[in-house]
PDB file of N, CA, C and O in Angstrom:
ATOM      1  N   UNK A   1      78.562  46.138 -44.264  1.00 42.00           N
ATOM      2  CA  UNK A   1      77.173  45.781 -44.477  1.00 42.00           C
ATOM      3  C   UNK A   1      76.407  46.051 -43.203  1.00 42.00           C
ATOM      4  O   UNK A   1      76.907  45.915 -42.087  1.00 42.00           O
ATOM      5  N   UNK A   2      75.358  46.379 -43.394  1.00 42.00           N
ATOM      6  CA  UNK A   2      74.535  46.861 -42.153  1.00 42.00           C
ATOM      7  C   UNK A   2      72.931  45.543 -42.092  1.00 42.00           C
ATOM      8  O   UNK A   2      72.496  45.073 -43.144  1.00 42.00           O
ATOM      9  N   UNK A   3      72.571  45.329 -41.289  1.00 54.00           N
ATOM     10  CA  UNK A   3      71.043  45.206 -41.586  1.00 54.00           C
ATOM     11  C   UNK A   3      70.178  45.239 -39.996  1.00 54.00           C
ATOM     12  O   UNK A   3      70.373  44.866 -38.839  1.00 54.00           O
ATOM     13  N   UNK A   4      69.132  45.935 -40.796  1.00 64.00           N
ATOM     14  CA  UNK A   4      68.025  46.444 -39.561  1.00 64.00           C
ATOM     15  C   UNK A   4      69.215  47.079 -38.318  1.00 64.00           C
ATOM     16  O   UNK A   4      69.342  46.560 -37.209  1.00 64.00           O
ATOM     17  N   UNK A   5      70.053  48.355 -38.823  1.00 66.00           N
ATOM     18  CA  UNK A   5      70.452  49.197 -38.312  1.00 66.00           C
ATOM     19  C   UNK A   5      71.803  48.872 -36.991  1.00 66.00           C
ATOM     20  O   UNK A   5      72.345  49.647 -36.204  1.00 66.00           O
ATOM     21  N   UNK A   6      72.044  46.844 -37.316  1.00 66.00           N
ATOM     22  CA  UNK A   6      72.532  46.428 -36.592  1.00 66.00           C
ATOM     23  C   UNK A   6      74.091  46.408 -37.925  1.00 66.00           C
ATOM     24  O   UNK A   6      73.875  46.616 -39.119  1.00 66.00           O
ATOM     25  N   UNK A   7      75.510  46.128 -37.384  1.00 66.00           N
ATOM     26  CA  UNK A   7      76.479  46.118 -38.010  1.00 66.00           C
ATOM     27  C   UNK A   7      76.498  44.585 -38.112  1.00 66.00           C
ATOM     28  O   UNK A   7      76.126  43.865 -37.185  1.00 66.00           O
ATOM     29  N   UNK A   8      77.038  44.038 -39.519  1.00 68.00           N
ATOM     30  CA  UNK A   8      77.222  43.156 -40.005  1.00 68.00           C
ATOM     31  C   UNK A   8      78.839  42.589 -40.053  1.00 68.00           C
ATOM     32  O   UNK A   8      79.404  43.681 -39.980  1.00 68.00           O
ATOM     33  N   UNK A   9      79.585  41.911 -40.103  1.00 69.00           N
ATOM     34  CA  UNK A   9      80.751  41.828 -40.102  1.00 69.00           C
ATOM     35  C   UNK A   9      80.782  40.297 -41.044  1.00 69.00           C
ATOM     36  O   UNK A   9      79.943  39.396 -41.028  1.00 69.00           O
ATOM     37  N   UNK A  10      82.145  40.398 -41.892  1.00 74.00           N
ATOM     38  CA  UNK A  10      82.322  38.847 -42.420  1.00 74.00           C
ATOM     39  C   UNK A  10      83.629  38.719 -42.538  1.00 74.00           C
ATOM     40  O   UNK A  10      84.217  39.690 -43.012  1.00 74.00           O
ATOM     41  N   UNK A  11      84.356  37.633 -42.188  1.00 74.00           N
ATOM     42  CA  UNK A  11      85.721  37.576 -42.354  1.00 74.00           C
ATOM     43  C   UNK A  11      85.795  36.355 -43.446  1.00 74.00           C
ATOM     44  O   UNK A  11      84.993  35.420 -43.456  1.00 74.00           O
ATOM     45  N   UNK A  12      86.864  36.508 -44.349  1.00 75.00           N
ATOM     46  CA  UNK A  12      87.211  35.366 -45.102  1.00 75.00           C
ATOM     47  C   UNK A  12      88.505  34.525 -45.592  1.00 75.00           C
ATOM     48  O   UNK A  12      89.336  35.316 -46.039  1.00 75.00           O
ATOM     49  N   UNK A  13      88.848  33.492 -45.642  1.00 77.00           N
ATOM     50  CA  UNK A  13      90.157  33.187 -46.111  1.00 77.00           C
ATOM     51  C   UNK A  13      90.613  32.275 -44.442  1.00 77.00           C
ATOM     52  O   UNK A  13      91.766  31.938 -44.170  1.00 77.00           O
ATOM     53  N   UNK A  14      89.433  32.040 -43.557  1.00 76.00           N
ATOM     54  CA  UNK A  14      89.746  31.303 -42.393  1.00 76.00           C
ATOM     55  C   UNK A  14      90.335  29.977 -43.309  1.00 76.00           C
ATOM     56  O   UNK A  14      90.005  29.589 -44.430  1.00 76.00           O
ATOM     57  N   UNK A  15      91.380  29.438 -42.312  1.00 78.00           N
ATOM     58  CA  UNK A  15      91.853  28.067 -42.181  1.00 78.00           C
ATOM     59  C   UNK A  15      90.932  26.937 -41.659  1.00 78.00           C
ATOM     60  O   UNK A  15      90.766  26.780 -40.450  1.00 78.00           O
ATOM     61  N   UNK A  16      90.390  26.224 -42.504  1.00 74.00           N
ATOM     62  CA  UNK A  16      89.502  25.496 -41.984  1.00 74.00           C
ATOM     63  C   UNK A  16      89.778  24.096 -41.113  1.00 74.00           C
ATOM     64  O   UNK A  16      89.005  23.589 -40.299  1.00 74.00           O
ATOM     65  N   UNK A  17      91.418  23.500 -41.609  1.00 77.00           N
ATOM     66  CA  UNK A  17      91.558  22.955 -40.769  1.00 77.00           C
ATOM     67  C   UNK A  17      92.163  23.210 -38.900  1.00 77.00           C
ATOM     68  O   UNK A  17      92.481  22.421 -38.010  1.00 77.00           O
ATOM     69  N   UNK A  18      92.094  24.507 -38.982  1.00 77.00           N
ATOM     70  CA  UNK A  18      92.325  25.263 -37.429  1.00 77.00           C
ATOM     71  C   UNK A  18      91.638  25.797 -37.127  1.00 77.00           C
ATOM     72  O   UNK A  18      91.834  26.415 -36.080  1.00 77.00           O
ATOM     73  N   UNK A  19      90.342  25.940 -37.826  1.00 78.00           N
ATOM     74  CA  UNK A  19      88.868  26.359 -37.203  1.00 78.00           C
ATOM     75  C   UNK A  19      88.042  26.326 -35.785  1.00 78.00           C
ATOM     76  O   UNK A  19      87.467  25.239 -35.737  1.00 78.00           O
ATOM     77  N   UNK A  20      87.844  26.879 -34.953  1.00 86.00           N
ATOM     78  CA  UNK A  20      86.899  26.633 -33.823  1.00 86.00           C
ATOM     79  C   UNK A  20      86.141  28.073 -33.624  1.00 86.00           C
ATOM     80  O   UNK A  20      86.222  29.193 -34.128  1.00 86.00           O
ATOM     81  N   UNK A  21      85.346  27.415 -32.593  1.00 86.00           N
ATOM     82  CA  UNK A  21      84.912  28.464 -32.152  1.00 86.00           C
ATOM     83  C   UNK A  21      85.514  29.408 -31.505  1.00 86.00           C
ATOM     84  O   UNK A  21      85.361  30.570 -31.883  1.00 86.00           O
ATOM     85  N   UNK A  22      86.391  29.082 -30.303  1.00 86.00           N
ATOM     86  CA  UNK A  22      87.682  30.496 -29.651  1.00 86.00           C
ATOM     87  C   UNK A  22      87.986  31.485 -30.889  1.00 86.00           C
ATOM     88  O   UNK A  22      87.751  32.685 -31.035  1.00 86.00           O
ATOM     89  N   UNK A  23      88.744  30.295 -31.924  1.00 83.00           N
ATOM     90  CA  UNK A  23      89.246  31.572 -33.120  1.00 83.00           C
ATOM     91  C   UNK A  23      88.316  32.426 -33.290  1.00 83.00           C
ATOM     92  O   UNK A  23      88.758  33.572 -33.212  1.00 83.00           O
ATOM     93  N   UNK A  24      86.774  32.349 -33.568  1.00 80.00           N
ATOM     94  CA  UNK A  24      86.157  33.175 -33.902  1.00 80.00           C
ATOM     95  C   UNK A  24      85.837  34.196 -33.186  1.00 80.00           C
ATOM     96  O   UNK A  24      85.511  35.314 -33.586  1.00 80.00           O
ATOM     97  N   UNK A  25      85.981  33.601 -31.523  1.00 81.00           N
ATOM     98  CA  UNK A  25      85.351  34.371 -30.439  1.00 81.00           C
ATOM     99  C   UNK A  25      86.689  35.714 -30.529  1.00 81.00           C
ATOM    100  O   UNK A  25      86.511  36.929 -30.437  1.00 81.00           O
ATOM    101  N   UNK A  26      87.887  35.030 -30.719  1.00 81.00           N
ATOM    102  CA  UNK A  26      89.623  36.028 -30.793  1.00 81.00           C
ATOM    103  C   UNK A  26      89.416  36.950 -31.651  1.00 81.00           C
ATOM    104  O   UNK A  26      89.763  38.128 -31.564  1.00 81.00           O
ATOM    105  N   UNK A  27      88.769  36.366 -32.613  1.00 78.00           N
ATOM    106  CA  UNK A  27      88.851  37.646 -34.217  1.00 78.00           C
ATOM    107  C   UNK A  27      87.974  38.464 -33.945  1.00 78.00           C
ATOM    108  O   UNK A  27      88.229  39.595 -34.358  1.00 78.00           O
ATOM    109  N   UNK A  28      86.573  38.295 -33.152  1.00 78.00           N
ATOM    110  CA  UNK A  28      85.425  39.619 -32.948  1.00 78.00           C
ATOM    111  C   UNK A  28      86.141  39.903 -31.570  1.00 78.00           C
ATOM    112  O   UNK A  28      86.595  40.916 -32.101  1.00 78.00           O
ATOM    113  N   UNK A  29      86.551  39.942 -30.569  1.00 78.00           N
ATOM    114  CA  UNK A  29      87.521  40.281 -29.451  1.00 78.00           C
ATOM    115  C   UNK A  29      87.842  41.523 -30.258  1.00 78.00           C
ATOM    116  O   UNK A  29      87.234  42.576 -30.063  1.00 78.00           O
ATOM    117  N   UNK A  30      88.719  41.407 -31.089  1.00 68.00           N
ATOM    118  CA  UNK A  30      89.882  42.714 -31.599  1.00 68.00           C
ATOM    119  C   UNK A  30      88.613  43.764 -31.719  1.00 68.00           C
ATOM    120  O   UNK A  30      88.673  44.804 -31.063  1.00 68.00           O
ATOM    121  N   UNK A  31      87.269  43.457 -32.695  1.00 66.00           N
ATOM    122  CA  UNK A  31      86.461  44.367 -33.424  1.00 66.00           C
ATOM    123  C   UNK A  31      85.082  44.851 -32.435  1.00 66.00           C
ATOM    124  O   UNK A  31      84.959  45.910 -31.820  1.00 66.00           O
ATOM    125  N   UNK A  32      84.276  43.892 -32.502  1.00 69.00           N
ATOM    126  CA  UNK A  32      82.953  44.164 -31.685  1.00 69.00           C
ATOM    127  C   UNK A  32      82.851  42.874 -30.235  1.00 69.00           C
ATOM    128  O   UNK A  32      82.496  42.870 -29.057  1.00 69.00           O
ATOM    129  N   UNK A  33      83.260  42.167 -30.973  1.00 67.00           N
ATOM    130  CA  UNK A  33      82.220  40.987 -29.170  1.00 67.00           C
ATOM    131  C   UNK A  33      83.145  41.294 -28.121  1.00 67.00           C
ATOM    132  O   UNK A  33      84.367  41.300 -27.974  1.00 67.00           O
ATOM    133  N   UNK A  34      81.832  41.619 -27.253  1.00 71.00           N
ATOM    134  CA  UNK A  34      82.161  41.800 -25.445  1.00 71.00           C
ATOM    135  C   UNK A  34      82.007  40.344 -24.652  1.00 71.00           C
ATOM    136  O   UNK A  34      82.107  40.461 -23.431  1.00 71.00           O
ATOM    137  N   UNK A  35      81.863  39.490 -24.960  1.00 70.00           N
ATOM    138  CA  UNK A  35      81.637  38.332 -24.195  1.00 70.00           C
ATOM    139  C   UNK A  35      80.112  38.166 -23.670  1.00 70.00           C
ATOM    140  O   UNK A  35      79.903  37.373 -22.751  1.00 70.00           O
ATOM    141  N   UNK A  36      79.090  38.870 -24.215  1.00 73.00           N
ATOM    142  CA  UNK A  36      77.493  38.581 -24.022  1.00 73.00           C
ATOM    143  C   UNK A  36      77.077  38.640 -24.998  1.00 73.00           C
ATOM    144  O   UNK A  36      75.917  38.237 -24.916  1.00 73.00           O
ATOM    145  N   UNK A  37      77.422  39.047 -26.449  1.00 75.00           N
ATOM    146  CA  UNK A  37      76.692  38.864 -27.474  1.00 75.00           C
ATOM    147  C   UNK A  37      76.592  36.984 -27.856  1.00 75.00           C
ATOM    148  O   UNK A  37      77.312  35.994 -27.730  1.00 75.00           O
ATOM    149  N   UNK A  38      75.254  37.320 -28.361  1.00 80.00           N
ATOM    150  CA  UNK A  38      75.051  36.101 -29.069  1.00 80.00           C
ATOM    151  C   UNK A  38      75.331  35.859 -30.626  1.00 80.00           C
ATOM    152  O   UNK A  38      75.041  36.860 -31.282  1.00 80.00           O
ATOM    153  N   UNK A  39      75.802  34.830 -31.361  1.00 82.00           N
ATOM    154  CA  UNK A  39      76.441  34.548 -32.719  1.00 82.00           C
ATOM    155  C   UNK A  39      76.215  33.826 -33.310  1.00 82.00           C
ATOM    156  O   UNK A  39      76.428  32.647 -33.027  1.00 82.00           O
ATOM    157  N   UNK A  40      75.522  34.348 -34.722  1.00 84.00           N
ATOM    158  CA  UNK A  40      74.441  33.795 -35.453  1.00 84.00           C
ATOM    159  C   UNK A  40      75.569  33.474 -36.874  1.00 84.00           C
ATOM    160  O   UNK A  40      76.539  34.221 -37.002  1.00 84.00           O
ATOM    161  N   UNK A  41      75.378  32.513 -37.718  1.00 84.00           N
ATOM    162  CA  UNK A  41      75.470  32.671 -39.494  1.00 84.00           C
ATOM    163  C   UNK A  41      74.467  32.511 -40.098  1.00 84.00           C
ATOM    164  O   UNK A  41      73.392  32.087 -39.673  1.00 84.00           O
ATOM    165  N   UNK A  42      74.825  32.932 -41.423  1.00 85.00           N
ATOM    166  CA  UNK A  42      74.139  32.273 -42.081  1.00 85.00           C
ATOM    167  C   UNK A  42      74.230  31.298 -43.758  1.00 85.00           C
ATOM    168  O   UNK A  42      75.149  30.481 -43.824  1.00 85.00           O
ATOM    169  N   UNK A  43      73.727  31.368 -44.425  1.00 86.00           N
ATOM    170  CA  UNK A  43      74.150  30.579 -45.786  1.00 86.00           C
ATOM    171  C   UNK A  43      74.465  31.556 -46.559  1.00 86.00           C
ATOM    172  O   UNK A  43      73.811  32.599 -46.577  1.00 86.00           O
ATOM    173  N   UNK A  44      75.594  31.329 -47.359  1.00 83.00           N
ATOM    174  CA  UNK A  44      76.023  32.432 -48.249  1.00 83.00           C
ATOM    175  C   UNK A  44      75.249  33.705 -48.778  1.00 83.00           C
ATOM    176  O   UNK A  44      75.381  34.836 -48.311  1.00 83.00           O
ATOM    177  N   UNK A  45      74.279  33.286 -50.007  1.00 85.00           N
ATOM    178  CA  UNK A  45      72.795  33.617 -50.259  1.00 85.00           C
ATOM    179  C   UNK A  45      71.803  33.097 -49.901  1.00 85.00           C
ATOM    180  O   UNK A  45      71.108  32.431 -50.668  1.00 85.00           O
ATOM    181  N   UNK A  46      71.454  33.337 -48.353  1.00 86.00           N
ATOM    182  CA  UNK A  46      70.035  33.334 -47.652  1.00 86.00           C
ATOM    183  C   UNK A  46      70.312  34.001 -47.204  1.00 86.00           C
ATOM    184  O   UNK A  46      71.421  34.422 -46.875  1.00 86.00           O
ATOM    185  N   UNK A  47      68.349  34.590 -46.916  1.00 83.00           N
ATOM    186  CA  UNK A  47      68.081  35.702 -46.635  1.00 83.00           C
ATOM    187  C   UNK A  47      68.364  35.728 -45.022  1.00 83.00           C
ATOM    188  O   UNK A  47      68.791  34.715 -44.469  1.00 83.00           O
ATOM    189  N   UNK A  48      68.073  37.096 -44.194  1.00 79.00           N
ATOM    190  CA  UNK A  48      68.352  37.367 -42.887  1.00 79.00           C
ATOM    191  C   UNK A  48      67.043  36.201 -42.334  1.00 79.00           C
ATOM    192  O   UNK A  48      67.184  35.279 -41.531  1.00 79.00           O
ATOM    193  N   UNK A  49      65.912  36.573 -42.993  1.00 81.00           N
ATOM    194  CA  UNK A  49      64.350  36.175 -41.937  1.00 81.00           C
ATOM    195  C   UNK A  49      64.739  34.365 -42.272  1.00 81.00           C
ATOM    196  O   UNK A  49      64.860  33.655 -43.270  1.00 81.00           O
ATOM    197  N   UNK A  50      64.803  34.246 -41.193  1.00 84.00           N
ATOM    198  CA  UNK A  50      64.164  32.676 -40.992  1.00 84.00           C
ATOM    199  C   UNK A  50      65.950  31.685 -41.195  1.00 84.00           C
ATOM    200  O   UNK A  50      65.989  30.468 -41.014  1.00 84.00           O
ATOM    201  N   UNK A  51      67.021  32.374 -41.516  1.00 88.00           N
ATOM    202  CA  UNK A  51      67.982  31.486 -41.656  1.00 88.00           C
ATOM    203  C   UNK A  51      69.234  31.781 -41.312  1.00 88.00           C
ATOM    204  O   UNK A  51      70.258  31.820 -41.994  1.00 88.00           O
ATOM    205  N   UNK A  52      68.965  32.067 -39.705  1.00 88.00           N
ATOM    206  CA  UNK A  52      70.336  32.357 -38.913  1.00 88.00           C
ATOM    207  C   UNK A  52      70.268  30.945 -38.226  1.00 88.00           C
ATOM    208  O   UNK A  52      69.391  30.160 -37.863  1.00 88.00           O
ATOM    209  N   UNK A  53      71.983  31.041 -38.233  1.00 87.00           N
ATOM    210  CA  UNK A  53      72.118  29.314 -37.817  1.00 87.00           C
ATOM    211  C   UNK A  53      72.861  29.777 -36.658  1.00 87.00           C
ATOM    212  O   UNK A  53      73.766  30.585 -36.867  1.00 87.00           O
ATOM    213  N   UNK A  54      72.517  29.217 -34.901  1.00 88.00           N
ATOM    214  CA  UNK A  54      73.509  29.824 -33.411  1.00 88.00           C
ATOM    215  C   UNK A  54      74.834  29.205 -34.191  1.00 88.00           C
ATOM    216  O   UNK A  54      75.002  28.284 -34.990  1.00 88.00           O
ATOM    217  N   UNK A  55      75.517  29.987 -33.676  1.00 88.00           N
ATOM    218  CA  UNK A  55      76.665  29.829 -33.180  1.00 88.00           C
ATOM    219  C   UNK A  55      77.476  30.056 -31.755  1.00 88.00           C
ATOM    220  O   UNK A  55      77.981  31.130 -31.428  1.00 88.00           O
ATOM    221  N   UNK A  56      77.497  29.171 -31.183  1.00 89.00           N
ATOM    222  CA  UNK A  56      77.658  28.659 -29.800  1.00 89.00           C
ATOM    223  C   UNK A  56      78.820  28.120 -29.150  1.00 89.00           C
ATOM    224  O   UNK A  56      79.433  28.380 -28.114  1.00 89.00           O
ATOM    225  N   UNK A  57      78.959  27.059 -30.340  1.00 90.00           N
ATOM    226  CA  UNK A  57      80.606  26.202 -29.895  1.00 90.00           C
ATOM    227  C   UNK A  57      81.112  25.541 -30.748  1.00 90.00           C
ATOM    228  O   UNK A  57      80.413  25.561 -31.761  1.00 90.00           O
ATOM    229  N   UNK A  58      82.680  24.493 -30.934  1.00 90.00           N
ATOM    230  CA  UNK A  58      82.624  23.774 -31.504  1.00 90.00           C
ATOM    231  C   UNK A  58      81.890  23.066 -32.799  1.00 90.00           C
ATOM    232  O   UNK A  58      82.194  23.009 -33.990  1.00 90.00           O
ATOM    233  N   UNK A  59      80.742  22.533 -31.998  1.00 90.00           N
ATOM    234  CA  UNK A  59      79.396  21.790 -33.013  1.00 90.00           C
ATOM    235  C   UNK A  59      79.511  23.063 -33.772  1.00 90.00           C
ATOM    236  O   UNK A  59      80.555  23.251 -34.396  1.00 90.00           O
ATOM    237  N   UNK A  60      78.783  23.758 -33.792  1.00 88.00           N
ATOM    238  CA  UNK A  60      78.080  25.012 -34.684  1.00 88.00           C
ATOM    239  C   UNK A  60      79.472  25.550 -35.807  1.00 88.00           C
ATOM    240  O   UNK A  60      79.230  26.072 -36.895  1.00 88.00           O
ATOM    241  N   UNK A  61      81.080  25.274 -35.235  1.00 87.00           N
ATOM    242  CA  UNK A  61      82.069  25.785 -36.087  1.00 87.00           C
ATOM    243  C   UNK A  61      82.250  24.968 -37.198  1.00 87.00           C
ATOM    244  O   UNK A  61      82.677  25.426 -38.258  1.00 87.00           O
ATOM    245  N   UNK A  62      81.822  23.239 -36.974  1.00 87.00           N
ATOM    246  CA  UNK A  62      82.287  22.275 -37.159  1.00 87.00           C
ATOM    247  C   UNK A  62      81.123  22.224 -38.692  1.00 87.00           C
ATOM    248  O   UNK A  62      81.515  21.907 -39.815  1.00 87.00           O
ATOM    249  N   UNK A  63      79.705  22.611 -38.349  1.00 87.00           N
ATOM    250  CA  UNK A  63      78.703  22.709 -39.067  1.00 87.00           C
ATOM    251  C   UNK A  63      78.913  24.076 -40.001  1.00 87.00           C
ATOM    252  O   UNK A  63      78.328  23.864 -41.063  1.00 87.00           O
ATOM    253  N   UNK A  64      79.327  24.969 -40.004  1.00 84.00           N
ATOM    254  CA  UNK A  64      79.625  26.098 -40.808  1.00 84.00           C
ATOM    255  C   UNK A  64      80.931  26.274 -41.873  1.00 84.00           C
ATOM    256  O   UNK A  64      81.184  27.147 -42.703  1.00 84.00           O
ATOM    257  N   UNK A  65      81.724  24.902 -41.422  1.00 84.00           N
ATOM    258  CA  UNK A  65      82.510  24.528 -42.017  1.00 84.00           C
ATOM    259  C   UNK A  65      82.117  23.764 -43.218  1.00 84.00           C
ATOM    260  O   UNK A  65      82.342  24.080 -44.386  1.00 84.00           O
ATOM    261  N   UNK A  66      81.503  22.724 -42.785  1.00 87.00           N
ATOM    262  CA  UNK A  66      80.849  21.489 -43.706  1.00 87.00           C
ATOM    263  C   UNK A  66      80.381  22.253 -44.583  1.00 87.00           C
ATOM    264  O   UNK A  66      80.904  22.140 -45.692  1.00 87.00           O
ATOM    265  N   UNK A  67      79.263  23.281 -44.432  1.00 86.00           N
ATOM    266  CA  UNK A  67      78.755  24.148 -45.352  1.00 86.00           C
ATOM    267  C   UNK A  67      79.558  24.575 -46.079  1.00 86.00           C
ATOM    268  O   UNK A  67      79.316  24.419 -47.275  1.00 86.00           O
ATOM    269  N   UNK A  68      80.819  25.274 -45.705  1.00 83.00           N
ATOM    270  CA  UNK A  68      81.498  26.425 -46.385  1.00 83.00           C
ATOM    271  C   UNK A  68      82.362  25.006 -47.652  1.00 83.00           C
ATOM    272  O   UNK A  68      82.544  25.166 -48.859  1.00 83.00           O
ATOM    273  N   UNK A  69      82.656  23.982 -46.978  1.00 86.00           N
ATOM    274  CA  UNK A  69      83.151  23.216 -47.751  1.00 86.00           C
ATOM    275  C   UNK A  69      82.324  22.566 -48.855  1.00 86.00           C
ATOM    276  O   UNK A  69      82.761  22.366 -49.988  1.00 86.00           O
ATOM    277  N   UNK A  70      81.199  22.277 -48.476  1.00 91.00           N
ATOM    278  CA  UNK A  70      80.686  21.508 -49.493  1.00 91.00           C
ATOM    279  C   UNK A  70      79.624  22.673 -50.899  1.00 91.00           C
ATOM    280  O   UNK A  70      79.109  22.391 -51.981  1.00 91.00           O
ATOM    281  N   UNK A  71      79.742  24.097 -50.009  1.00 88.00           N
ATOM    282  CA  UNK A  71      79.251  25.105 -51.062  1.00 88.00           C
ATOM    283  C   UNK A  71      80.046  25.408 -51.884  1.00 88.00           C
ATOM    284  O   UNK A  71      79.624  25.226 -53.026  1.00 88.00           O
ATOM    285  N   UNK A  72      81.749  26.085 -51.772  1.00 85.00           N
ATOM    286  CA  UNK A  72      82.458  26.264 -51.758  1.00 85.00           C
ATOM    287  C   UNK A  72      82.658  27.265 -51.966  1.00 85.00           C
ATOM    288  O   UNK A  72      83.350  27.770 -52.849  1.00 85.00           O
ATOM    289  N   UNK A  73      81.882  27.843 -50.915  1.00 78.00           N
ATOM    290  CA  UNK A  73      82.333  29.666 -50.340  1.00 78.00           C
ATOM    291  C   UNK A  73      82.963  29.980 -49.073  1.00 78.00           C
ATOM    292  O   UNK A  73      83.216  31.149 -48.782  1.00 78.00           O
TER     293      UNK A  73
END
């Protein structure tokens, strides 16, 4: 998936009870993140404008979880 000419990436089937942020930082390591990008989500179906949620640390893994759990995507 592409948008506004930037590459998109999604991984699925994470373990949610071994979830953090490192894991995520390990899994884009192999593919794209250099250690200065910044790391956004978002809600399953929402749109790009207006509903990227940081992703930063912990908190933010802990919150993307809750989501993924209580959507159940």
């Amino acid at each position: 998936m592409h948008y506004d000419d930037r590459e998109v990436i999604t991984y699925h089937s994470q373990d949610i009870d071994e979830w953090c942020f490192f894991d995520v930082v390990g899994l884009l390591k192999g593919d794209v993140f250099d250690g200065s990008m910044k790391l956004w989500w978002k809600a399953e179906h929402a749109s790009f404008e207006g509903n990227l949620e940081p992703f930063l640390d912990n908190n933010d893994a802990m919150e993307l979880t809750t989501y993924a759990i209580q959507n159940k995507c």
